[in-house]
CSV table of C-alpha atoms and ligand atoms in Angstrom, one decimal:
chain,number,residue,atom,x,y,z
A,1,MET,CA,76.0,104.5,86.4
A,2,PHE,CA,73.4,102.7,88.0
A,3,ASP,CA,69.8,102.1,88.1
A,4,LEU,CA,66.8,101.3,90.2
A,5,ASN,CA,63.1,101.3,89.6
A,6,THR,CA,62.3,104.8,90.8
A,7,GLU,CA,65.5,106.8,91.3
A,8,LYS,CA,68.9,107.1,89.6
A,9,TYR,CA,72.1,106.9,91.7
A,10,ASP,CA,75.7,107.1,90.7
A,11,PHE,CA,77.7,105.1,93.3
A,12,ARG,CA,81.3,104.9,91.9
A,13,TYR,CA,84.3,103.3,93.4
A,14,GLU,CA,84.9,106.3,95.7
A,15,THR,CA,81.5,106.2,97.4
A,16,ASP,CA,81.1,109.6,99.1
A,17,GLU,CA,79.5,110.5,102.5
A,18,LYS,CA,76.1,111.5,101.0
A,19,GLN,CA,75.9,108.3,99.0
A,20,LEU,CA,76.9,106.1,101.8
A,21,GLU,CA,74.3,107.8,104.0
A,22,ARG,CA,71.6,107.0,101.5
A,23,VAL,CA,72.6,103.5,101.1
A,24,GLY,CA,72.6,103.0,104.9
A,25,GLU,CA,69.1,104.5,105.1
A,26,ILE,CA,67.8,102.2,102.3
A,27,LEU,CA,69.2,99.2,104.2
A,28,ARG,CA,67.9,100.3,107.6
A,29,ASN,CA,64.5,100.8,106.1
A,30,GLY,CA,64.3,97.1,104.8
A,31,GLY,CA,65.5,97.7,101.3
A,32,LEU,CA,68.0,95.6,99.2
A,33,VAL,CA,71.4,97.0,98.0
A,34,ALA,CA,74.0,95.0,95.9
A,35,ILE,CA,77.4,95.7,97.3
A,36,PRO,CA,81.0,95.1,96.3
A,37,THR,CA,83.2,92.9,98.4
A,38,GLU,CA,86.7,91.5,97.8
A,39,THR,CA,85.3,88.2,96.8
A,40,VAL,CA,82.1,88.7,94.8
A,41,TYR,CA,79.2,91.2,94.8
A,42,GLY,CA,76.8,90.6,97.5
A,43,LEU,CA,72.9,91.3,97.7
A,44,ALA,CA,72.5,92.9,101.1
A,45,ALA,CA,69.8,93.4,103.6
A,46,ASN,CA,69.5,94.2,107.4
A,47,ALA,CA,70.3,90.9,109.0
A,48,PHE,CA,68.0,91.4,111.8
A,49,ASP,CA,65.0,92.2,109.6
A,50,GLY,CA,63.4,88.9,108.5
A,51,GLU,CA,61.0,90.6,106.1
A,52,ALA,CA,63.8,92.4,104.3
A,53,VAL,CA,65.8,89.1,104.1
A,54,LYS,CA,62.9,87.4,102.4
A,55,LYS,CA,63.1,89.9,99.6
A,56,ILE,CA,66.6,88.7,98.9
A,57,PHE,CA,65.3,85.1,98.2
A,58,ALA,CA,62.7,86.6,95.9
A,59,ALA,CA,65.1,88.8,93.9
A,60,LYS,CA,67.5,85.9,93.3
A,61,GLY,CA,65.1,83.1,93.0
A,62,ARG,CA,66.9,81.3,95.8
A,63,PRO,CA,65.8,78.2,97.4
A,64,GLN,CA,64.3,78.9,100.8
A,65,ASP,CA,66.4,76.4,102.7
A,66,ASN,CA,69.7,77.9,101.6
A,67,PRO,CA,71.0,80.0,104.6
A,68,LEU,CA,72.9,83.5,104.2
A,69,ILE,CA,76.1,84.8,105.4
A,70,VAL,CA,76.0,87.7,107.8
A,71,HIS,CA,78.7,90.5,107.2
A,72,ILE,CA,80.2,92.5,109.9
A,73,ASN,CA,82.8,95.2,110.0
A,74,ALA,CA,83.9,95.0,113.7
A,75,LEU,CA,84.6,91.9,115.8
A,76,SER,CA,82.3,93.4,118.6
A,77,GLN,CA,79.3,92.7,116.2
A,78,TRP,CA,80.0,89.0,116.3
A,79,ASN,CA,79.1,88.4,119.9
A,80,GLU,CA,75.5,89.4,119.2
A,81,LEU,CA,75.0,86.9,116.4
A,82,VAL,CA,76.4,83.7,117.9
A,83,SER,CA,75.9,82.0,121.3
A,84,ASP,CA,79.6,81.5,121.9
A,85,ILE,CA,82.8,82.3,120.3
A,86,PRO,CA,85.3,79.4,121.0
A,87,GLU,CA,89.0,80.0,121.1
A,88,ASN,CA,89.8,78.5,117.7
A,89,ALA,CA,87.3,80.8,116.1
A,90,ARG,CA,88.9,83.8,117.7
A,91,ARG,CA,92.2,82.7,116.3
A,92,LEU,CA,90.9,82.3,112.9
A,93,ALA,CA,89.3,85.7,112.9
A,94,GLU,CA,92.7,87.2,114.2
A,95,ALA,CA,94.6,85.6,111.4
A,96,TYR,CA,92.2,86.1,108.4
A,97,TRP,CA,89.6,88.9,109.2
A,98,PRO,CA,89.0,91.1,107.5
A,99,GLY,CA,89.1,88.7,104.4
A,100,PRO,CA,87.6,86.0,102.4
A,101,LEU,CA,86.7,83.7,105.2
A,102,THR,CA,83.3,82.7,106.7
A,103,VAL,CA,83.0,81.0,110.0
A,104,ILE,CA,79.9,79.0,111.1
A,105,LEU,CA,79.0,78.9,114.8
A,106,LYS,CA,75.8,78.2,116.9
A,107,LYS,CA,73.5,81.1,116.3
A,108,SER,CA,72.0,83.5,118.9
A,109,ASP,CA,68.3,84.4,119.3
A,110,ALA,CA,69.0,87.7,117.4
A,111,ILE,CA,69.3,85.9,114.0
A,112,PRO,CA,65.9,85.5,112.3
A,113,ASP,CA,65.0,82.1,110.7
A,114,GLU,CA,65.0,83.7,107.3
A,115,VAL,CA,68.9,84.2,107.6
A,116,SER,CA,69.7,80.7,108.9
A,117,ALA,CA,67.0,78.9,106.9
A,118,GLY,CA,65.9,77.1,110.1
A,119,LEU,CA,69.3,75.8,111.1
A,120,ASP,CA,70.7,76.5,114.6
A,121,THR,CA,73.9,77.9,113.1
A,122,VAL,CA,74.9,81.2,111.4
A,123,ALA,CA,77.6,81.9,109.0
A,124,VAL,CA,79.5,85.2,109.6
A,125,ARG,CA,82.3,87.1,107.7
A,126,MET,CA,84.2,90.4,107.9
A,127,PRO,CA,84.9,91.6,104.4
A,128,SER,CA,88.2,93.4,103.7
A,129,HIS,CA,86.7,95.6,100.8
A,130,LYS,CA,86.7,99.2,102.0
A,131,THR,CA,83.4,100.2,100.5
A,132,ALA,CA,81.6,97.0,102.0
A,133,ALA,CA,83.1,97.9,105.4
A,134,GLU,CA,81.8,101.5,105.0
A,135,ILE,CA,78.3,100.3,103.9
A,136,ILE,CA,78.0,98.0,107.0
A,137,GLY,CA,79.0,101.1,109.1
A,138,ALA,CA,76.4,103.4,107.3
A,139,ALA,CA,73.7,100.8,107.9
A,140,GLY,CA,74.5,100.5,111.5
A,141,VAL,CA,73.6,96.8,111.4
A,142,PRO,CA,75.2,93.5,110.2
A,143,LEU,CA,74.1,92.7,106.7
A,144,ALA,CA,72.9,89.3,105.4
A,145,ALA,CA,74.3,88.9,101.9
A,146,PRO,CA,74.5,86.1,99.4
A,147,SER,CA,76.2,86.5,96.1
A,148,ALA,CA,74.3,89.0,93.9
A,149,ASN,CA,73.7,86.6,91.0
A,150,ILE,CA,70.4,85.2,89.9
A,151,SER,CA,70.3,81.7,91.7
A,152,GLY,CA,72.4,79.1,89.9
A,153,LYS,CA,74.4,81.6,87.7
A,154,PRO,CA,78.0,82.4,88.2
A,155,SER,CA,78.6,85.0,91.0
A,156,PRO,CA,79.1,88.6,89.7
A,157,THR,CA,82.5,89.9,90.1
A,158,THR,CA,81.9,93.2,88.3
A,159,PHE,CA,79.4,96.0,88.5
A,160,ALA,CA,78.2,95.2,85.0
A,161,HIS,CA,77.5,91.5,86.1
A,162,THR,CA,75.6,92.8,89.1
A,163,VAL,CA,73.5,95.1,86.9
A,164,ASN,CA,73.0,92.4,84.4
A,165,ASP,CA,71.4,90.1,87.2
A,166,MET,CA,69.8,92.6,89.6
A,167,ASP,CA,68.6,95.7,87.5
A,168,GLY,CA,65.1,96.5,88.3
A,169,LYS,CA,64.8,94.0,91.1
A,170,ILE,CA,66.4,95.8,94.0
A,171,ASP,CA,66.9,99.3,95.4
A,172,ALA,CA,70.3,100.2,94.6
A,173,ILE,CA,73.6,98.8,93.2
A,174,VAL,CA,77.0,100.2,94.5
A,175,ASP,CA,80.0,100.2,92.0
A,176,GLY,CA,83.1,98.9,93.6
A,177,GLY,CA,85.0,98.1,90.6
A,178,GLU,CA,86.3,94.4,89.9
A,179,CYS,CA,86.3,92.1,92.9
A,180,ASP,CA,89.9,91.2,93.8
A,181,VAL,CA,89.5,87.5,94.7
A,182,GLY,CA,87.0,86.6,92.2
A,183,VAL,CA,85.5,83.5,93.9
A,184,GLU,CA,83.3,83.4,97.0
A,185,SER,CA,84.8,83.3,100.6
A,186,THR,CA,86.1,80.0,102.1
A,187,VAL,CA,83.4,78.6,104.4
A,188,VAL,CA,84.5,76.7,107.6
A,189,SER,CA,82.2,75.3,110.3
A,190,LEU,CA,83.3,75.4,113.9
A,191,ALA,CA,79.8,74.4,115.1
A,192,GLY,CA,80.7,70.8,115.6
A,193,ASP,CA,83.4,68.8,117.3
A,194,VAL,CA,85.9,69.0,114.4
A,195,PRO,CA,86.5,72.1,112.2
A,196,VAL,CA,85.0,71.3,108.7
A,197,LEU,CA,85.8,73.0,105.4
A,198,LEU,CA,82.4,73.3,103.6
A,199,ARG,CA,83.4,75.6,100.7
A,200,PRO,CA,87.0,76.4,99.5
A,201,GLY,CA,87.8,80.0,98.6
A,202,GLY,CA,90.4,82.6,99.0
A,203,ILE,CA,91.7,81.4,102.3
A,204,THR,CA,93.3,77.9,101.5
A,205,PRO,CA,92.9,74.7,103.5
A,206,GLU,CA,96.7,75.1,104.5
A,207,GLN,CA,96.0,78.5,105.9
A,208,LEU,CA,93.1,77.0,108.0
A,209,THR,CA,95.2,74.0,109.2
A,210,ASP,CA,98.1,76.5,110.2
A,211,VAL,CA,95.7,78.1,112.8
A,212,LEU,CA,93.3,75.2,113.6
A,213,GLY,CA,95.8,72.2,113.6
A,214,GLU,CA,93.1,69.9,112.3
A,215,LEU,CA,90.6,70.3,109.4
A,216,GLU,CA,88.0,67.9,107.8
A,217,ILE,CA,87.2,68.6,104.2
A,218,ASN,CA,83.5,67.8,103.5
A,219,ASP,CA,83.0,65.3,100.9
A,220,ALA,CA,80.9,67.8,98.9
A,221,VAL,CA,84.0,69.9,98.2
A,222,TYR,CA,85.2,67.4,95.6
A,223,ASN,CA,82.1,65.1,94.9
A,224,LYS,CA,78.5,65.4,93.8
A,225,LEU,CA,76.3,64.9,96.8
A,226,ALA,CA,74.6,61.4,96.7
A,227,GLU,CA,71.0,61.4,96.1
A,228,GLY,CA,69.1,61.7,99.4
A,229,THR,CA,72.1,62.7,101.6
A,230,ALA,CA,71.7,65.9,103.8
A,231,ALA,CA,74.1,68.6,102.8
A,232,ALA,CA,76.3,70.1,105.5
A,233,SER,CA,76.0,73.2,103.6
A,234,PRO,CA,72.7,73.4,101.8
A,235,GLY,CA,74.3,75.6,99.0
A,236,MET,CA,76.3,72.5,97.9
A,237,LYS,CA,73.3,70.5,96.8
A,238,TYR,CA,72.2,72.9,94.2
A,239,MET,CA,73.5,73.4,90.6
A,240,HIS,CA,75.7,76.3,90.6
A,241,TYR,CA,77.9,78.7,88.7
A,242,SER,CA,76.4,77.4,85.4
A,243,PRO,CA,76.6,79.4,82.2
A,244,ASP,CA,74.0,78.5,79.5
A,245,ALA,CA,76.7,76.5,77.7
A,246,GLN,CA,77.4,72.9,78.6
A,247,VAL,CA,80.7,72.9,80.4
A,248,ILE,CA,83.2,69.8,80.1
A,249,ILE,CA,86.5,69.8,82.0
A,250,LEU,CA,89.3,67.9,80.2
A,251,ARG,CA,92.0,66.9,82.6
A,252,GLY,CA,95.5,66.1,81.3
A,253,SER,CA,98.2,67.5,79.0
A,254,ILE,CA,97.6,70.2,76.4
A,255,GLU,CA,98.4,67.6,73.8
A,256,GLY,CA,95.6,65.3,75.2
A,257,PHE,CA,93.3,68.3,75.2
A,258,CYS,CA,94.0,69.3,71.6
A,259,ARG,CA,93.6,65.6,70.5
A,260,TYR,CA,90.3,65.3,72.2
A,261,ILE,CA,88.7,68.5,70.7
A,262,ASN,CA,90.0,67.6,67.3
A,263,GLU,CA,88.2,64.4,67.5
A,264,ASN,CA,85.0,65.7,69.2
A,265,ARG,CA,84.4,69.3,68.2
A,266,CYS,CA,81.1,70.6,66.9
A,267,ASP,CA,79.9,74.1,65.8
A,268,GLY,CA,79.4,76.4,68.7
A,269,ASP,CA,82.3,74.8,70.7
A,270,GLU,CA,84.8,77.0,72.5
A,271,ALA,CA,87.7,76.4,74.9
A,272,LEU,CA,88.6,78.0,78.3
A,273,CYS,CA,92.4,77.7,78.5
A,274,PHE,CA,95.5,79.0,80.0
A,275,ASP,CA,97.3,82.1,78.7
A,276,GLY,CA,99.3,81.3,75.5
A,277,GLU,CA,97.5,78.1,74.8
A,278,GLU,CA,95.0,79.8,72.5
A,279,LYS,CA,97.7,79.8,69.8
A,280,ILE,CA,97.7,75.9,69.6
A,281,ILE,CA,94.0,75.1,70.4
A,282,ASN,CA,92.1,74.9,67.1
A,283,MET,CA,88.8,76.7,68.2
A,284,PRO,CA,87.7,80.1,69.6
A,285,CYS,CA,89.3,80.4,73.1
A,286,LEU,CA,89.0,82.6,76.3
A,287,CYS,CA,92.1,82.5,78.6
A,288,TYR,CA,91.9,82.5,82.4
A,289,GLY,CA,95.4,83.2,83.6
A,290,LYS,CA,98.7,81.3,83.4
A,291,ARG,CA,98.7,77.6,84.1
A,292,GLU,CA,100.6,78.2,87.4
A,293,ASP,CA,98.9,81.5,88.4
A,294,LEU,CA,96.0,80.2,90.5
A,295,LEU,CA,95.0,83.7,91.8
A,296,THR,CA,94.5,85.0,88.4
A,297,GLN,CA,92.4,82.0,87.4
A,298,ALA,CA,90.1,82.7,90.6
A,299,HIS,CA,89.9,86.3,89.6
A,300,LYS,CA,88.9,85.6,85.9
A,301,LEU,CA,86.8,82.4,86.2
A,302,PHE,CA,83.4,83.8,86.6
A,303,ASP,CA,83.7,86.7,84.0
A,304,ALA,CA,84.9,84.1,81.5
A,305,LEU,CA,81.8,81.8,82.2
A,306,ARG,CA,79.5,84.9,81.8
A,307,GLU,CA,81.3,85.9,78.6
A,308,PHE,CA,80.5,82.5,77.0
A,309,ASP,CA,76.8,83.3,77.7
A,310,ARG,CA,77.2,86.6,75.8
A,311,ARG,CA,78.7,84.9,72.9
A,312,GLY,CA,76.0,82.1,72.8
A,313,THR,CA,78.6,79.5,73.2
A,314,LYS,CA,77.0,75.9,73.1
A,315,ARG,CA,79.8,73.9,74.7
A,316,VAL,CA,82.9,74.8,76.5
A,317,PHE,CA,85.9,72.6,76.9
A,318,VAL,CA,88.0,73.7,79.9
A,319,ARG,CA,91.6,73.0,80.7
A,320,CYS,CA,91.5,71.5,84.3
A,321,PRO,CA,93.1,73.8,86.9
A,322,ASP,CA,95.6,72.7,89.5
A,323,SER,CA,93.6,72.1,92.6
A,324,SER,CA,96.2,72.9,95.2
A,325,GLY,CA,95.9,76.2,97.3
A,326,VAL,CA,93.4,78.7,96.0
A,327,GLY,CA,93.1,76.3,92.9
A,328,LEU,CA,90.8,74.2,95.0
A,329,ALA,CA,88.3,76.9,94.9
A,330,VAL,CA,88.6,77.3,91.2
A,331,PHE,CA,88.3,73.6,90.7
A,332,ASN,CA,85.4,73.3,93.1
A,333,ARG,CA,83.4,76.1,91.2
A,334,LEU,CA,84.4,74.5,87.7
A,335,ILE,CA,83.3,71.1,88.5
A,336,ARG,CA,79.8,72.4,89.6
A,337,ALA,CA,79.5,74.5,86.4
A,338,ALA,CA,80.4,71.3,84.6
A,339,ALA,CA,77.7,69.3,86.5
A,340,PHE,CA,80.7,67.0,87.5
A,341,ASN,CA,81.4,66.2,83.8
A,342,LEU,CA,85.3,65.7,83.9
A,343,ILE,CA,87.0,63.6,81.3
A,344,ASP,CA,90.7,62.4,81.6
A,345,VAL,CA,92.5,63.0,78.2
B,1,TXA,O1,82.3,85.6,99.6
B,1,TXA,C1,81.1,85.4,99.9
B,1,TXA,O2,80.9,84.5,100.8
B,1,TXA,C2,80.0,86.0,99.2
B,1,TXA,C3,80.0,87.5,99.6
B,1,TXA,C4,78.9,88.2,99.1
B,1,TXA,O3,80.3,87.7,100.9
B,1,TXA,N1,78.7,85.4,99.6
B,1,TXA,C5,78.3,84.3,99.3
B,1,TXA,O4,77.1,83.9,99.7
B,1,TXA,O5,79.0,83.5,98.5
B,1,TXA,P1,76.2,82.7,99.2
B,1,TXA,O6,74.9,82.8,99.9
B,1,TXA,O7,76.3,82.8,97.7
B,1,TXA,O8,77.0,81.4,99.7
B,1,TXA,C6,76.9,81.0,101.1
B,1,TXA,C7,77.2,79.5,101.2
B,1,TXA,C8,76.0,78.8,100.8
B,1,TXA,O9,76.5,77.6,100.0
B,1,TXA,C9,75.3,78.3,101.9
B,1,TXA,O10,74.6,77.1,102.0
B,1,TXA,C10,76.4,78.4,103.1
B,1,TXA,O11,77.3,79.3,102.6
B,1,TXA,N2,75.9,78.6,104.4
B,1,TXA,C11,75.3,79.8,104.9
B,1,TXA,N3,75.1,79.7,106.2
B,1,TXA,C12,75.4,78.4,106.5
B,1,TXA,C13,75.2,77.6,107.6
B,1,TXA,N4,74.7,78.2,108.8
B,1,TXA,N5,75.5,76.3,107.7
B,1,TXA,C14,76.0,75.7,106.5
B,1,TXA,N6,76.2,76.4,105.4
B,1,TXA,C15,75.8,77.7,105.4
B,2,MG,MG1,76.1,82.3,95.8
């Protein structure tokens, strides 16, 4: 099931040779294809083709100063994209590629300005999703790809989300089923003196420290960027992951949560809670996994935020996730969806 302006394709989970060939051809010819990855769906173009990359910004409504991640399917492709690969970058890649990790290094001249948004660095990742790797192979070039959502909306984690945002705007959408991880990759910069975590994701800070020994966590991971400060990662200065509903995070016990909503609830309010809590919360609820199950929370978060949009929910009260391990990625996305509105209850 699928759609595009002029032709109809049917790219299912098991993408066959002919379909892959067609997708590769679209990409080589400067077209845009939405592809599944293990994190979220990406909107891909040939990373060496500045004109093709420009169309990504137009399709998403993405600010021009927000650089893109380049996706590769073999370590040998990395050399051409960066000026040098330091030892700690090699060790990270060996430990966590293919997988949900993006590494920033000084860029080579092969990277068009459209990809790096004028910075002297480039973000690179090797996805583990089989179809993503096959599509990079079929294209024969590295693929620049941001998440395939309309800018500012939650990233798409299913084919249906991707169709919802990109239908009619791009050349093809490949169905790879539900994304396994459900939040975007961990972004770490090795372009400066000390490794810096810019965005938490499927690879945890502990996993990075295991390999790197040292890791600075950029302030923007937890906090709102102060007015006028330059963002280490331009993506962090924009409102992100927001459903139409107003999101409010309530941190504390379930008793505190119930007390707060009983005192403050209005028509059109709903809750995002942990499994089982819907029985005691006195309003319509969606669940996003067990309280201690951080991986399930990551997997379900964006679908839940999009579901509130479908329901026309006005305000969403969210049970605050544990921010250890992968939970840090869930917390980081939620706090942005909530425009940093967190209340201790
Ligand atoms: O999991 C993912 O990373 C997904 C899939 C499709 O691979 N992609 C993704 O891309 O999330 P995007 O564009 O939505 O997020 C990339 C983030 C942005 O916050 C951007 O500012 C940052 O990475 N970024 C990219 N290149 C950078 C660079 N050279 N320096 C600093 N930050 C960079
Ligand atoms: Mg994005």
